[in-house]
Amino acid sequence: MHDQIIAVPKNGKKTQAALSADLLRRSLQIEHGIHADAHEGYGLALVSVWVGLVVWCDGTWYWWRAGWDDQRKRVLYARQPAVEPSRAARRIAFRYADLRNRRPSSTTIGDLATGRLKWQMTG
């Protein structure tokens, strides 16, 4: 049998990745007014911030796509130690602002992002 990586330990407690992602999510909301979602699984946690801005966390580092290197034709990534969620949130807030300026949202997505519109499940 192969050893399996379990994202949520058998004791039901969150992993360090999930705890770190939640700290980042809260820092983004409290310090910068940015609403984000955190999800965990397979030993990693993701913080979904905006279209094209997802932050990965393994409990040790946060990392996210920071841009594109046209000369080398590859993605550039930024990273920040997970013990500094406030500093990571500040850097991510700058990236968020840049993406929002380049890619304005539809009215519906903008209303959802600012809380003016509430998501409703149907069916």
PDB file of C-alpha atoms in Angstrom:
ATOM      1  CA  MET A   1       0.000   0.000   0.000  1.00  0.00           C
ATOM      2  CA  HIS A   2       1.134   3.520  -0.730  1.00  0.00           C
ATOM      3  CA  ASP A   3       1.101   6.183   1.944  1.00  0.00           C
ATOM      4  CA  GLN A   4      -1.586   8.768   1.291  1.00  0.00           C
ATOM      5  CA  ILE A   5      -1.377  12.479   2.000  1.00  0.00           C
ATOM      6  CA  ILE A   6      -4.383  13.460   4.073  1.00  0.00           C
ATOM      7  CA  ALA A   7      -5.373  17.125   3.828  1.00  0.00           C
ATOM      8  CA  VAL A   8      -7.470  17.072   7.002  1.00  0.00           C
ATOM      9  CA  PRO A   9      -6.003  14.927   9.774  1.00  0.00           C
ATOM     10  CA  LYS A  10      -8.136  12.193  11.285  1.00  0.00           C
ATOM     11  CA  ASN A  11      -8.599  14.334  14.400  1.00  0.00           C
ATOM     12  CA  GLY A  12     -10.626  16.790  12.273  1.00  0.00           C
ATOM     13  CA  LYS A  13      -8.329  19.756  12.895  1.00  0.00           C
ATOM     14  CA  LYS A  14      -7.344  22.005  10.012  1.00  0.00           C
ATOM     15  CA  THR A  15      -3.914  21.643   8.437  1.00  0.00           C
ATOM     16  CA  GLN A  16      -1.279  24.356   8.754  1.00  0.00           C
ATOM     17  CA  ALA A  17      -1.910  25.233   5.096  1.00  0.00           C
ATOM     18  CA  ALA A  18      -5.608  25.812   5.809  1.00  0.00           C
ATOM     19  CA  LEU A  19      -4.881  27.850   8.940  1.00  0.00           C
ATOM     20  CA  SER A  20      -2.360  30.019   7.077  1.00  0.00           C
ATOM     21  CA  ALA A  21      -4.764  30.505   4.160  1.00  0.00           C
ATOM     22  CA  ASP A  22      -7.505  31.588   6.552  1.00  0.00           C
ATOM     23  CA  LEU A  23      -5.147  34.096   8.201  1.00  0.00           C
ATOM     24  CA  LEU A  24      -4.385  35.541   4.775  1.00  0.00           C
ATOM     25  CA  ARG A  25      -8.073  35.664   3.844  1.00  0.00           C
ATOM     26  CA  ARG A  26      -8.882  37.522   7.063  1.00  0.00           C
ATOM     27  CA  SER A  27      -5.944  39.936   6.574  1.00  0.00           C
ATOM     28  CA  LEU A  28      -7.140  40.732   3.065  1.00  0.00           C
ATOM     29  CA  GLN A  29     -10.640  41.454   4.322  1.00  0.00           C
ATOM     30  CA  ILE A  30      -9.819  43.352   7.516  1.00  0.00           C
ATOM     31  CA  GLU A  31      -6.782  45.331   6.355  1.00  0.00           C
ATOM     32  CA  HIS A  32      -7.667  45.908   2.688  1.00  0.00           C
ATOM     33  CA  GLY A  33     -11.419  45.356   2.326  1.00  0.00           C
ATOM     34  CA  ILE A  34     -10.851  42.533  -0.170  1.00  0.00           C
ATOM     35  CA  HIS A  35     -13.272  39.612   0.023  1.00  0.00           C
ATOM     36  CA  ALA A  36     -11.707  36.239  -0.778  1.00  0.00           C
ATOM     37  CA  ASP A  37     -12.506  32.543  -0.364  1.00  0.00           C
ATOM     38  CA  ALA A  38     -10.210  29.912   1.146  1.00  0.00           C
ATOM     39  CA  HIS A  39     -10.321  26.235   0.195  1.00  0.00           C
ATOM     40  CA  GLU A  40      -8.168  23.296   1.235  1.00  0.00           C
ATOM     41  CA  GLY A  41      -7.325  19.861  -0.046  1.00  0.00           C
ATOM     42  CA  TYR A  42      -4.460  17.513  -0.801  1.00  0.00           C
ATOM     43  CA  GLY A  43      -2.083  19.280   1.580  1.00  0.00           C
ATOM     44  CA  LEU A  44      -2.523  22.710  -0.009  1.00  0.00           C
ATOM     45  CA  ALA A  45      -4.889  25.590   0.547  1.00  0.00           C
ATOM     46  CA  LEU A  46      -6.006  28.152  -2.012  1.00  0.00           C
ATOM     47  CA  VAL A  47      -7.201  31.687  -1.488  1.00  0.00           C
ATOM     48  CA  SER A  48      -9.277  32.829  -4.430  1.00  0.00           C
ATOM     49  CA  VAL A  49      -9.024  36.619  -4.621  1.00  0.00           C
ATOM     50  CA  TRP A  50      -9.933  37.756  -8.146  1.00  0.00           C
ATOM     51  CA  VAL A  51      -9.958  36.580 -11.754  1.00  0.00           C
ATOM     52  CA  GLY A  52      -6.349  35.576 -12.391  1.00  0.00           C
ATOM     53  CA  LEU A  53      -5.341  35.918  -8.734  1.00  0.00           C
ATOM     54  CA  VAL A  54      -5.256  32.713  -6.723  1.00  0.00           C
ATOM     55  CA  VAL A  55      -2.847  32.364  -3.816  1.00  0.00           C
ATOM     56  CA  TRP A  56      -1.507  28.897  -3.001  1.00  0.00           C
ATOM     57  CA  CYS A  57      -0.343  27.993   0.485  1.00  0.00           C
ATOM     58  CA  ASP A  58       1.428  24.933   1.814  1.00  0.00           C
ATOM     59  CA  GLY A  59       1.637  26.198   5.395  1.00  0.00           C
ATOM     60  CA  THR A  60       5.182  27.475   4.886  1.00  0.00           C
ATOM     61  CA  TRP A  61       4.804  29.807   1.871  1.00  0.00           C
ATOM     62  CA  TYR A  62       2.165  31.815   0.047  1.00  0.00           C
ATOM     63  CA  TRP A  63       2.727  32.150  -3.697  1.00  0.00           C
ATOM     64  CA  TRP A  64       0.754  33.699  -6.541  1.00  0.00           C
ATOM     65  CA  ARG A  65       1.063  34.677 -10.182  1.00  0.00           C
ATOM     66  CA  ALA A  66       2.630  38.127 -10.299  1.00  0.00           C
ATOM     67  CA  GLY A  67       2.858  38.684 -14.023  1.00  0.00           C
ATOM     68  CA  TRP A  68       4.254  37.517 -17.340  1.00  0.00           C
ATOM     69  CA  ASP A  69       7.809  37.637 -18.662  1.00  0.00           C
ATOM     70  CA  ASP A  70       7.339  38.461 -22.355  1.00  0.00           C
ATOM     71  CA  GLN A  71      11.000  37.884 -23.176  1.00  0.00           C
ATOM     72  CA  ARG A  72      11.143  34.384 -21.686  1.00  0.00           C
ATOM     73  CA  LYS A  73       7.467  33.582 -22.382  1.00  0.00           C
ATOM     74  CA  ARG A  74       6.726  32.370 -18.870  1.00  0.00           C
ATOM     75  CA  VAL A  75       4.726  33.221 -15.782  1.00  0.00           C
ATOM     76  CA  LEU A  76       6.345  35.153 -12.943  1.00  0.00           C
ATOM     77  CA  TYR A  77       5.459  34.216  -9.382  1.00  0.00           C
ATOM     78  CA  ALA A  78       5.760  36.104  -6.121  1.00  0.00           C
ATOM     79  CA  ARG A  79       6.036  34.426  -2.747  1.00  0.00           C
ATOM     80  CA  GLN A  80       5.920  35.386   0.902  1.00  0.00           C
ATOM     81  CA  PRO A  81       6.529  33.329   4.049  1.00  0.00           C
ATOM     82  CA  ALA A  82       3.253  32.118   5.574  1.00  0.00           C
ATOM     83  CA  VAL A  83       4.317  33.497   8.960  1.00  0.00           C
ATOM     84  CA  GLU A  84       3.744  36.988   7.465  1.00  0.00           C
ATOM     85  CA  PRO A  85       0.075  36.975   6.358  1.00  0.00           C
ATOM     86  CA  SER A  86      -0.285  40.742   6.795  1.00  0.00           C
ATOM     87  CA  ARG A  87       2.709  41.482   4.577  1.00  0.00           C
ATOM     88  CA  ALA A  88       1.505  38.947   2.007  1.00  0.00           C
ATOM     89  CA  ALA A  89      -1.960  40.548   2.081  1.00  0.00           C
ATOM     90  CA  ARG A  90      -0.435  43.955   1.384  1.00  0.00           C
ATOM     91  CA  ARG A  91       1.493  42.670  -1.633  1.00  0.00           C
ATOM     92  CA  ILE A  92      -1.532  40.744  -2.894  1.00  0.00           C
ATOM     93  CA  ALA A  93      -3.689  43.874  -2.492  1.00  0.00           C
ATOM     94  CA  PHE A  94      -1.362  45.709  -4.894  1.00  0.00           C
ATOM     95  CA  ARG A  95      -1.685  42.875  -7.433  1.00  0.00           C
ATOM     96  CA  TYR A  96      -5.453  42.835  -6.924  1.00  0.00           C
ATOM     97  CA  ALA A  97      -5.694  46.584  -7.625  1.00  0.00           C
ATOM     98  CA  ASP A  98      -3.585  46.159 -10.767  1.00  0.00           C
ATOM     99  CA  LEU A  99      -5.769  43.319 -12.059  1.00  0.00           C
ATOM    100  CA  ARG A 100      -8.997  45.178 -11.299  1.00  0.00           C
ATOM    101  CA  ASN A 101      -7.732  48.201 -13.249  1.00  0.00           C
ATOM    102  CA  ARG A 102      -6.769  46.051 -16.225  1.00  0.00           C
ATOM    103  CA  ARG A 103      -9.800  43.773 -16.164  1.00  0.00           C
ATOM    104  CA  PRO A 104     -12.885  45.589 -14.908  1.00  0.00           C
ATOM    105  CA  SER A 105     -15.612  43.263 -13.735  1.00  0.00           C
ATOM    106  CA  SER A 106     -19.123  42.970 -15.016  1.00  0.00           C
ATOM    107  CA  THR A 107     -21.732  44.788 -12.946  1.00  0.00           C
ATOM    108  CA  THR A 108     -22.910  41.519 -11.382  1.00  0.00           C
ATOM    109  CA  ILE A 109     -19.427  40.362 -10.369  1.00  0.00           C
ATOM    110  CA  GLY A 110     -18.584  43.832  -9.089  1.00  0.00           C
ATOM    111  CA  ASP A 111     -21.759  43.857  -6.994  1.00  0.00           C
ATOM    112  CA  LEU A 112     -20.962  40.395  -5.598  1.00  0.00           C
ATOM    113  CA  ALA A 113     -17.369  41.419  -4.799  1.00  0.00           C
ATOM    114  CA  THR A 114     -18.443  44.519  -2.900  1.00  0.00           C
ATOM    115  CA  GLY A 115     -21.312  42.810  -1.093  1.00  0.00           C
ATOM    116  CA  ARG A 116     -24.040  44.903  -2.763  1.00  0.00           C
ATOM    117  CA  LEU A 117     -25.506  41.700  -4.241  1.00  0.00           C
ATOM    118  CA  LYS A 118     -25.910  38.400  -2.400  1.00  0.00           C
ATOM    119  CA  TRP A 119     -25.399  35.056  -4.136  1.00  0.00           C
ATOM    120  CA  GLN A 120     -28.501  32.846  -4.132  1.00  0.00           C
ATOM    121  CA  MET A 121     -28.665  29.160  -4.973  1.00  0.00           C
ATOM    122  CA  THR A 122     -31.646  28.049  -7.052  1.00  0.00           C
ATOM    123  CA  GLY A 123     -33.089  24.663  -7.690  1.00  0.00           C
TER     124      GLY A 123
END
